[in-house]
PDB file of C-alpha atoms in Angstrom:
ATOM      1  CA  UNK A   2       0.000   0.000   0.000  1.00 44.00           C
ATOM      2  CA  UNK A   3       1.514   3.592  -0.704  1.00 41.00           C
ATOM      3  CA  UNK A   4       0.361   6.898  -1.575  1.00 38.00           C
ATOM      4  CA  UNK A   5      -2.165   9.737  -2.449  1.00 37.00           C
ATOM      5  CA  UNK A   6      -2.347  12.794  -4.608  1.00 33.00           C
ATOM      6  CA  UNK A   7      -1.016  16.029  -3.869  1.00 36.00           C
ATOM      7  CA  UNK A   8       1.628  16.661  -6.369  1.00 36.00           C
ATOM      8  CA  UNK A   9       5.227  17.955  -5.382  1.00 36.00           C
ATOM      9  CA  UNK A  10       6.507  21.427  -5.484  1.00 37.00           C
ATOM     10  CA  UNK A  11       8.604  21.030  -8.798  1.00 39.00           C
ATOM     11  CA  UNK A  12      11.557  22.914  -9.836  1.00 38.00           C
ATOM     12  CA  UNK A  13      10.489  26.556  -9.739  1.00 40.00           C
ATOM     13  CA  UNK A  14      10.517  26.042  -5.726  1.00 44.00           C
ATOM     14  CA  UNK A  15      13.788  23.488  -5.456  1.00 47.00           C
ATOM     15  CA  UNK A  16      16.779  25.068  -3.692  1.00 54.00           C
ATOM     16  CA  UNK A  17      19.960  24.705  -5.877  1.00 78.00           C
ATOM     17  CA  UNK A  18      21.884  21.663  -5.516  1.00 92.00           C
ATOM     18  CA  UNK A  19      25.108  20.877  -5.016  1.00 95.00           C
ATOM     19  CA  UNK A  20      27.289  18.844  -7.806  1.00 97.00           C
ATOM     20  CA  UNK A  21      27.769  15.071  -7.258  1.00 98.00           C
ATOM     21  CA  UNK A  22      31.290  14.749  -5.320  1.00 97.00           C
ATOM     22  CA  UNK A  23      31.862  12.120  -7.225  1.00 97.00           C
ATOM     23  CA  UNK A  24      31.337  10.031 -10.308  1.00 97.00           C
ATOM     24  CA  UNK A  25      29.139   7.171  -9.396  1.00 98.00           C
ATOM     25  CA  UNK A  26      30.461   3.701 -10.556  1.00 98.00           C
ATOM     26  CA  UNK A  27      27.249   2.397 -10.040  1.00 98.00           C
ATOM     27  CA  UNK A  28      23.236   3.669  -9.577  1.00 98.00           C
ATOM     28  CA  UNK A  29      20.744   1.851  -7.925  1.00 99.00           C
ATOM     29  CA  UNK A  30      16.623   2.663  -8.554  1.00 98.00           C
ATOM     30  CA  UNK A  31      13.736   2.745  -6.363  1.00 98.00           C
ATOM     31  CA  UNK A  32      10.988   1.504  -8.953  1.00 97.00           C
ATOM     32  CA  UNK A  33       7.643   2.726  -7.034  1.00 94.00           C
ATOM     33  CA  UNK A  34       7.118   6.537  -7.855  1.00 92.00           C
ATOM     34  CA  UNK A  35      10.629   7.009  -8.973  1.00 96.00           C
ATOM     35  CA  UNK A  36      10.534   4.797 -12.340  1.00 97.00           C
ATOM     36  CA  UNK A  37       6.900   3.774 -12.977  1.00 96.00           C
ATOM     37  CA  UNK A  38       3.865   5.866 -12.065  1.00 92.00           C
ATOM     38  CA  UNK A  39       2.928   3.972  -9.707  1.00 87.00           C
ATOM     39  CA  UNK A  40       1.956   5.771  -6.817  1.00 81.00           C
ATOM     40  CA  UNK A  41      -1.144   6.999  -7.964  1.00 82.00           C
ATOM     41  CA  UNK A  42      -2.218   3.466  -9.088  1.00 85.00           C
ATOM     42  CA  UNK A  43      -1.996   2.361  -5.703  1.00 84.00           C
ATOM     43  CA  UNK A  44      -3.284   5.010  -3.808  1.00 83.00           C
ATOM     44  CA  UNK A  45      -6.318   4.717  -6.401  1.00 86.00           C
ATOM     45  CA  UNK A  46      -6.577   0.765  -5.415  1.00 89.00           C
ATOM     46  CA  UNK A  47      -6.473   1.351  -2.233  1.00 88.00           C
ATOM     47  CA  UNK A  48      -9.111   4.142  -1.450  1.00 88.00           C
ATOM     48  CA  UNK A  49     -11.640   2.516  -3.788  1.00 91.00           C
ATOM     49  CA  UNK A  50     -10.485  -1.301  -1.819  1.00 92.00           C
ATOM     50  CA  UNK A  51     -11.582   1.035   1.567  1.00 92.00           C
ATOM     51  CA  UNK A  52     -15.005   2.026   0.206  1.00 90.00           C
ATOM     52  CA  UNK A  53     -15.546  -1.207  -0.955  1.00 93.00           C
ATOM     53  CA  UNK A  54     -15.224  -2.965   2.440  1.00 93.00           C
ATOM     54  CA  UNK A  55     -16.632   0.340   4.077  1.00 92.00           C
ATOM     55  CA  UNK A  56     -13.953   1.636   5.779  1.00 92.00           C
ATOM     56  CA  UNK A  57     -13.388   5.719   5.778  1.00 88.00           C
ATOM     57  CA  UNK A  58      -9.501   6.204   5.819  1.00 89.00           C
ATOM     58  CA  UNK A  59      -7.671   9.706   6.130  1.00 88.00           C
ATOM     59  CA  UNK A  60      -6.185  10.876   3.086  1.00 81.00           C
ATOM     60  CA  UNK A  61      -2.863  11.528   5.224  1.00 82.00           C
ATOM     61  CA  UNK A  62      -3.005   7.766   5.824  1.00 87.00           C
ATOM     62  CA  UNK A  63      -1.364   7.056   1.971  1.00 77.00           C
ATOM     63  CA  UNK A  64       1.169   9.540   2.181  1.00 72.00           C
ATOM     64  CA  UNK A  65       2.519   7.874   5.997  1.00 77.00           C
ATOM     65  CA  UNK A  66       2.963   4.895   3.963  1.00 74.00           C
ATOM     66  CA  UNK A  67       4.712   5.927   1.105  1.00 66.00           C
ATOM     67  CA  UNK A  68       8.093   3.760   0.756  1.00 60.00           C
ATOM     68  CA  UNK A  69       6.734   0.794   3.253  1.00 70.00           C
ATOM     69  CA  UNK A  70       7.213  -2.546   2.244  1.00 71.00           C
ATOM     70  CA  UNK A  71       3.714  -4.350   2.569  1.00 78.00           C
ATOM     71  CA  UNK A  72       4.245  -5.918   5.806  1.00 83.00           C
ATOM     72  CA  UNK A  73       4.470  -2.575   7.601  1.00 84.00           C
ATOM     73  CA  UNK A  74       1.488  -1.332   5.158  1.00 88.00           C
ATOM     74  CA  UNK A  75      -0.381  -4.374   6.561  1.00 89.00           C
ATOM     75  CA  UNK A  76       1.106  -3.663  10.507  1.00 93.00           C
ATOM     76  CA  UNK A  77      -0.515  -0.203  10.002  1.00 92.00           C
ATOM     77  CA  UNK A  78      -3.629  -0.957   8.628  1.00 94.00           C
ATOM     78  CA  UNK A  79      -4.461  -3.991  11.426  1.00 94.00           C
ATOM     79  CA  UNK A  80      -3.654  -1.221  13.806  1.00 92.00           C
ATOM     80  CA  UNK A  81      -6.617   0.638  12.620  1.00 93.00           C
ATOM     81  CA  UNK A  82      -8.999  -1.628  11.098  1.00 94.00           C
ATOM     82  CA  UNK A  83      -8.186  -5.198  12.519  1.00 94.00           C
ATOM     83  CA  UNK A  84      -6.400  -8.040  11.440  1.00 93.00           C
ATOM     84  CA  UNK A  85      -9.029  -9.215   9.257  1.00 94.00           C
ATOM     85  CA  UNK A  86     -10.244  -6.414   7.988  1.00 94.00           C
ATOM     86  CA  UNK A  87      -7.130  -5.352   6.934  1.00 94.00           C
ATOM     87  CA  UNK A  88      -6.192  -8.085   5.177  1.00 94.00           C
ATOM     88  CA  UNK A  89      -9.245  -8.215   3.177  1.00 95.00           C
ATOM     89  CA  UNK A  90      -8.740  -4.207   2.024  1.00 94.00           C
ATOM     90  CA  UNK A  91      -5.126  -5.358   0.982  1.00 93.00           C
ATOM     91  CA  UNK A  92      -6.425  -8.271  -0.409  1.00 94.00           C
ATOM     92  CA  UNK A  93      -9.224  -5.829  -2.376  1.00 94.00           C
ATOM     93  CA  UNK A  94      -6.915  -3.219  -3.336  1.00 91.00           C
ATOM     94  CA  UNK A  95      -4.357  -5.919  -4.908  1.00 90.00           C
ATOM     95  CA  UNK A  96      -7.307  -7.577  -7.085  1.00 92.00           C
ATOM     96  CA  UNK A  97      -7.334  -3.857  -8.163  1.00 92.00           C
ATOM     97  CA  UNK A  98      -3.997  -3.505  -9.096  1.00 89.00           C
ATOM     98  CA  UNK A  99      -3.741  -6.523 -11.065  1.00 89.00           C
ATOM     99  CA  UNK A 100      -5.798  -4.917 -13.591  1.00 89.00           C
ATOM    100  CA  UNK A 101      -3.172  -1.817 -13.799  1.00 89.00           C
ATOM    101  CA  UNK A 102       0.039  -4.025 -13.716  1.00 91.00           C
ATOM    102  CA  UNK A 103      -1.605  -6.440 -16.367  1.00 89.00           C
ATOM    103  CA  UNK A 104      -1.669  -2.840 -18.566  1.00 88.00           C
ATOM    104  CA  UNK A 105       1.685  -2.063 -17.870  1.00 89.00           C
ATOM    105  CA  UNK A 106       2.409   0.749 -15.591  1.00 92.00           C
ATOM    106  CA  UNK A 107       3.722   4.157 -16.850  1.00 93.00           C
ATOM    107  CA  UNK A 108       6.727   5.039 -16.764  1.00 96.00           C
ATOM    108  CA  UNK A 109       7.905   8.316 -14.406  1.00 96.00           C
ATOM    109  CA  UNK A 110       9.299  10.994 -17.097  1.00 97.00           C
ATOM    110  CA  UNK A 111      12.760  10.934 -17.863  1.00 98.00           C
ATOM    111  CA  UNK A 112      13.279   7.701 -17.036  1.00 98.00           C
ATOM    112  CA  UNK A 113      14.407   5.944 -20.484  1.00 98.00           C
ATOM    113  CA  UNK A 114      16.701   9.188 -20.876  1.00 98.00           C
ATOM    114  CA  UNK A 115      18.582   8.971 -18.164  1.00 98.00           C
ATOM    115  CA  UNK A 116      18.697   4.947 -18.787  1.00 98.00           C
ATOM    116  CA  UNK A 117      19.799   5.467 -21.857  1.00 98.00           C
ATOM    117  CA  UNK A 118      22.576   7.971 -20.839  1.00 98.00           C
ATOM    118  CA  UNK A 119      23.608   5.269 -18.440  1.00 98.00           C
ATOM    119  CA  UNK A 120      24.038   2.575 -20.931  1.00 98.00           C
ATOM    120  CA  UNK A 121      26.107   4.553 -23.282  1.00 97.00           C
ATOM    121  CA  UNK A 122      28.983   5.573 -20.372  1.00 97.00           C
ATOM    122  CA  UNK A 123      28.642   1.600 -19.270  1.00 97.00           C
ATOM    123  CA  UNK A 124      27.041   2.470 -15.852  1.00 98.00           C
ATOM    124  CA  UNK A 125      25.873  -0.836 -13.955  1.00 98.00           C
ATOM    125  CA  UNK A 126      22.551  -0.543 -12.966  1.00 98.00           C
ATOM    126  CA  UNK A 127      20.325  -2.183 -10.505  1.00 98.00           C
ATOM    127  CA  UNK A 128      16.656  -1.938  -8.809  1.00 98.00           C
ATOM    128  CA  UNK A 129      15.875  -2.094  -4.878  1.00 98.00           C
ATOM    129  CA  UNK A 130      12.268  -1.943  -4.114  1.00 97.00           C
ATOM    130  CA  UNK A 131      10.066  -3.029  -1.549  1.00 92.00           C
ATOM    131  CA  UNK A 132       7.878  -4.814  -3.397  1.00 92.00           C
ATOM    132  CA  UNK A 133       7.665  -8.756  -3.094  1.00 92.00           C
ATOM    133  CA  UNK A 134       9.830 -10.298  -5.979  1.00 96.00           C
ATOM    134  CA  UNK A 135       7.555 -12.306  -8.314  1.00 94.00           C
ATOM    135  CA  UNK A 136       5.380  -8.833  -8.381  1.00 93.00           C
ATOM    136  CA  UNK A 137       8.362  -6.246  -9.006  1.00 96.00           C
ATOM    137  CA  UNK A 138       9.792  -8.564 -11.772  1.00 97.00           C
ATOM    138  CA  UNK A 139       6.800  -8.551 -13.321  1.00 95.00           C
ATOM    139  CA  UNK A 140       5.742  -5.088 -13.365  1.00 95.00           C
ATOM    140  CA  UNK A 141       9.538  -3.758 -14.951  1.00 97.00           C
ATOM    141  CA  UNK A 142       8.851  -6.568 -17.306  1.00 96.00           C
ATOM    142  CA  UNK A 143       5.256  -5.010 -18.207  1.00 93.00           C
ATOM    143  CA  UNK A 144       6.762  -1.594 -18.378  1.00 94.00           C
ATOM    144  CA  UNK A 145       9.634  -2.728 -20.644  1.00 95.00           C
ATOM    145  CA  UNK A 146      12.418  -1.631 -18.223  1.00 97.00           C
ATOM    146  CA  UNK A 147      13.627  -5.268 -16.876  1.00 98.00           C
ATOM    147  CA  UNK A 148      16.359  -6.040 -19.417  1.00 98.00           C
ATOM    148  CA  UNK A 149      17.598  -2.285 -18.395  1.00 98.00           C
ATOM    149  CA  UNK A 150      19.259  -3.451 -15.145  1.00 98.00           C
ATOM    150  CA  UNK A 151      21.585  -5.993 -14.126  1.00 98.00           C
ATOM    151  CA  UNK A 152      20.257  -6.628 -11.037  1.00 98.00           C
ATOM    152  CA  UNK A 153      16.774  -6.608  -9.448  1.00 98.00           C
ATOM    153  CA  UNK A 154      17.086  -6.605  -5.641  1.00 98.00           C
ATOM    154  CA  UNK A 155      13.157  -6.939  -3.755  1.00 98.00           C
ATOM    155  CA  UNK A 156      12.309  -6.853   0.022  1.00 95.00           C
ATOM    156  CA  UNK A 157      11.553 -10.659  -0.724  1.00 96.00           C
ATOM    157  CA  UNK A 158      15.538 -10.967  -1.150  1.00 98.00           C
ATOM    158  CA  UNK A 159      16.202  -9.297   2.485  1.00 97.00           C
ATOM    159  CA  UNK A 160      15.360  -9.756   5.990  1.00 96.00           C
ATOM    160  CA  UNK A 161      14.467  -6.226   6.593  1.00 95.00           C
ATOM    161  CA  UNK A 162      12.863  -3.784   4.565  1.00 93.00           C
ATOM    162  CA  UNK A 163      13.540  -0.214   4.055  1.00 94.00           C
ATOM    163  CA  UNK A 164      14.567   2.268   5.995  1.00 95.00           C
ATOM    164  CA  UNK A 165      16.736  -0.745   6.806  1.00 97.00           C
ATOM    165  CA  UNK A 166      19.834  -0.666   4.690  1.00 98.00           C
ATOM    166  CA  UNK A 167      19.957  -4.128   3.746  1.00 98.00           C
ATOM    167  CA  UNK A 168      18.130  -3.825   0.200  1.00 98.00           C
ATOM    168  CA  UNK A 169      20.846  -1.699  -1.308  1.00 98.00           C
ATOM    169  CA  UNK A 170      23.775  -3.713   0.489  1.00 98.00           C
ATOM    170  CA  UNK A 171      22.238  -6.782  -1.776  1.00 98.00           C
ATOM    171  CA  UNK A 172      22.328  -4.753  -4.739  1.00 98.00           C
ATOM    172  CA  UNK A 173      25.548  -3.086  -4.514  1.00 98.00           C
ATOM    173  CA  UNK A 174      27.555  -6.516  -3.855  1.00 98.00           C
ATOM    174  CA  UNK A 175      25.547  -8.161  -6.498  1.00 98.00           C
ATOM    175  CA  UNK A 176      26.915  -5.089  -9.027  1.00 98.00           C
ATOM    176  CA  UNK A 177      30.157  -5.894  -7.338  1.00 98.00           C
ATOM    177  CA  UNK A 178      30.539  -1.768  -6.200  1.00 98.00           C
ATOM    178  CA  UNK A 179      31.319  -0.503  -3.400  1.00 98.00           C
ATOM    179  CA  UNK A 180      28.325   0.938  -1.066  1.00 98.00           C
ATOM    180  CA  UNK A 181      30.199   4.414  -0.969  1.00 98.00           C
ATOM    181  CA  UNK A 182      30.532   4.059  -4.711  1.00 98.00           C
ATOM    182  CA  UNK A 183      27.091   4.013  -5.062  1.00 98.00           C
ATOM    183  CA  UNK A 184      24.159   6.750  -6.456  1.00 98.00           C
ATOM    184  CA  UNK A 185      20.813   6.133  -5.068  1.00 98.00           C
ATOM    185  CA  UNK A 186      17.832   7.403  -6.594  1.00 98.00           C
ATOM    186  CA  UNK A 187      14.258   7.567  -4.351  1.00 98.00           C
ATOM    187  CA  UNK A 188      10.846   9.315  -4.486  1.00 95.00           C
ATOM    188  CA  UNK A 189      10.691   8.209  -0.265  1.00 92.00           C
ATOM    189  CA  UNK A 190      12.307   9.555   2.613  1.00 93.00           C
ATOM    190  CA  UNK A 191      11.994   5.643   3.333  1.00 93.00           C
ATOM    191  CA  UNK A 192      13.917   5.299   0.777  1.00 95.00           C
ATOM    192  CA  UNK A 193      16.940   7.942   1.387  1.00 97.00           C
ATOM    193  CA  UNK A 194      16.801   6.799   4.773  1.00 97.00           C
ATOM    194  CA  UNK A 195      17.994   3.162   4.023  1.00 98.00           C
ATOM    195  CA  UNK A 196      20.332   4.563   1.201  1.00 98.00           C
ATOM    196  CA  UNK A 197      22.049   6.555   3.845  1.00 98.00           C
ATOM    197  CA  UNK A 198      22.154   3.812   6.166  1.00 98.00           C
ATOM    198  CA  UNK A 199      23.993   1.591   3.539  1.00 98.00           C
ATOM    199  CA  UNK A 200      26.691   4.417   3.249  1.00 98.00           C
ATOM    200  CA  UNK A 201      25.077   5.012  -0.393  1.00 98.00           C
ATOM    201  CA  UNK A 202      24.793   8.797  -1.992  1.00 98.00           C
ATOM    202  CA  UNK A 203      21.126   9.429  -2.311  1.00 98.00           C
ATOM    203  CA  UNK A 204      19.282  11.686  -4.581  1.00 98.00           C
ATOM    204  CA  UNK A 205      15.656  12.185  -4.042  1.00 98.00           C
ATOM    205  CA  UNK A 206      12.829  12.824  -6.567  1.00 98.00           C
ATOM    206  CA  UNK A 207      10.053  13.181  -4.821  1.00 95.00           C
ATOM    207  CA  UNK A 208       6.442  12.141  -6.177  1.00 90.00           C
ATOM    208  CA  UNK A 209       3.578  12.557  -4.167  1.00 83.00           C
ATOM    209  CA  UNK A 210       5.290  13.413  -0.531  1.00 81.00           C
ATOM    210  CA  UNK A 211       6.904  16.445  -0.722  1.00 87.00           C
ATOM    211  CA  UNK A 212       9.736  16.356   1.543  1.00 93.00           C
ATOM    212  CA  UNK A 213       9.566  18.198   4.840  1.00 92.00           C
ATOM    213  CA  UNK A 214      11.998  19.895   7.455  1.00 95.00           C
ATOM    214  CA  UNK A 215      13.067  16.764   9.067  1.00 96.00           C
ATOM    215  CA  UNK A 216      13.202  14.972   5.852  1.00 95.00           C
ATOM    216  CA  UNK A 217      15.196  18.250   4.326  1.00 96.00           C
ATOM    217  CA  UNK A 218      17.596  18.082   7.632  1.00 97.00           C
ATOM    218  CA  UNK A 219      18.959  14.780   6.284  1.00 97.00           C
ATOM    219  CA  UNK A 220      21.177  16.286   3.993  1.00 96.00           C
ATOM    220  CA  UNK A 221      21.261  14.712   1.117  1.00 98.00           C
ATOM    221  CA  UNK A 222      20.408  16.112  -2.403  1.00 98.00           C
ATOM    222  CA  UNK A 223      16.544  16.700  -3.887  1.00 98.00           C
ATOM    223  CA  UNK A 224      16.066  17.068  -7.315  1.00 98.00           C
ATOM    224  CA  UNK A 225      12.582  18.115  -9.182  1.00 97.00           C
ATOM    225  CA  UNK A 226      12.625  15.315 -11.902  1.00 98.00           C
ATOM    226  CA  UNK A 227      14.654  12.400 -13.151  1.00 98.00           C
ATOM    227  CA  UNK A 228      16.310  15.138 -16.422  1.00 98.00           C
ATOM    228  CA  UNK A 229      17.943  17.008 -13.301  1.00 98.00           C
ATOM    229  CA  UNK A 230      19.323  13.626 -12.316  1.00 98.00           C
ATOM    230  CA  UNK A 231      20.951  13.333 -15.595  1.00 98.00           C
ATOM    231  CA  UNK A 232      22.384  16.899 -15.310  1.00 97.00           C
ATOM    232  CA  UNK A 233      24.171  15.854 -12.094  1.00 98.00           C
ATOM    233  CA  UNK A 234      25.554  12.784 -13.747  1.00 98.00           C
ATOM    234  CA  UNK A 235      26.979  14.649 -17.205  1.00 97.00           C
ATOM    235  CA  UNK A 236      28.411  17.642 -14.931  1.00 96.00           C
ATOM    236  CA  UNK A 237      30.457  15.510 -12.752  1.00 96.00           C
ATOM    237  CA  UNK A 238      31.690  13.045 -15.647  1.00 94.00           C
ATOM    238  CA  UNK A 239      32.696  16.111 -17.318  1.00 93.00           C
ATOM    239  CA  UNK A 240      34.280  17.344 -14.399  1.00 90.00           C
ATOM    240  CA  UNK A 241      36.180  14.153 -14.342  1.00 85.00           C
ATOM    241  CA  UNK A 242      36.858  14.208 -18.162  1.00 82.00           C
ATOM    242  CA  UNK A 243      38.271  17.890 -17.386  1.00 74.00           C
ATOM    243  CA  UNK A 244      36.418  19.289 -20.692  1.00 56.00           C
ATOM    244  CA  UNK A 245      34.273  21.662 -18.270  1.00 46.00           C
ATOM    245  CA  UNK A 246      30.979  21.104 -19.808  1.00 43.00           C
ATOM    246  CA  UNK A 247      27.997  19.151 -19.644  1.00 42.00           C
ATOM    247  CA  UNK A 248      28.364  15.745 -21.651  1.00 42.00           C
ATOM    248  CA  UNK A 249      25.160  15.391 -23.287  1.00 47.00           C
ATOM    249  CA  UNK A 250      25.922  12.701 -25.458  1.00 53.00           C
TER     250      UNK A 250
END
């Protein structure tokens, strides 16, 4: 379960942000909100799943759960509803989502840009979601993005789930990179929380949460879209190339 539908403050309101220090030698993806469109999907699912089995949820509900693997989505909802009852919303709201992930999700913008920028300077890639394997597999299959990455790391590879680190410790020593070597790129504060954990460099482009003071106090860098994510990437292999400009080749 994950999110609702105010939109972001996009780049007109981002503070500047600072170059990369360094140049990646890897980058690992969130997929939820970050590469596929996703969010909304879900948050759809799961406030029609709540009408359906009569329940009246807070919109804030969505957005507290945005990055949680579905255990803690399920932990939540039992603490409101039940143990039952929530497992027959989640049970609802999946039926639901089926139908979407059957379609194909769509993708986030400037996703297949900044993949393809990747693949020409040889950049391994990999994916660490908390969704449940067999599920994530099959929805970057659907959206034509699985072949794109050369690993796919899921919370049903892990013990713990984000904002534990260990999803993004799987991925980086199964693209054989250093954690500190790593770029990290998450729509959650769940998300950067468990990159920084792992040591990783996060980048954050948020979806539907906009991110907060505390979230802001972490440090790390926000970007408006998945382009400026790309312009951080070209500036500081340019930097490195000692040509001065942005690579955009």
């Amino acid at each position: 379960c994950r999110r609702p539908r105010a939109p972001v403050r996009r780049a007109g309101c981002m503070s500047a942000v600072a170059p990369l220090p360094f140049a990646p030698a890897a980058v690992v993806f969130d997929m939820d909100g970050l590469m596929l469109d996703s969010e909304r999907a879900i948050t759809d699912c799961m406030v029609r799943a709540a009408e359906e089995t009569g329940h009246a949820l807070p919109p804030s509900l969505w957005l507290e759960l945005i990055g949680s693997a579905e255990d803690a989505c399920r932990e939540r909802l039992a603490g409101l509803l039940g143990a039952g009852p929530a497992d027959a919303l989640l049970a609802r709201a999946d039926a639901l989502y089926e139908t979407v992930v059957d379609a194909g999700v769509p993708h986030r913008p400037g996703i297949v840009p900044l993949l393809d920028w990747l693949e020409r300077h040889a950049l391994p890639r990999a994916v660490a979601t908390s969704t449940r394997r067999p599920l994530a597999l099959r929805k970057l299959r659907r959206a034509g993005l699985l072949e794109r990455f050369h690993a796919v790391c899921t919370s049903s590879d892990v013990a713990r789930p984000k904002p534990a680190p260990d999803v993004y410790l799987l991925a980086a020593r199964r693209l054989g990179v250093a954690p500190a070597r790593c770029l990290v790129l998450e729509d959650s504060p769940t998300g950067v929380r468990a990159a920084l954990a792992a040591g990783m460099l996060p980048v954050q482009v948020p979806d539907l949460l906009a991110p907060d003071e505390e979230v802001r106090a972490l440090g790390h860098r926000i970007v408006a879209s998945l382009d400026e994510v790309r312009g951080l990437l070209e500036a500081v292999v340019a930097e490195r190339r000692g040509d001065g400009a942005c690579a955009r080749d």
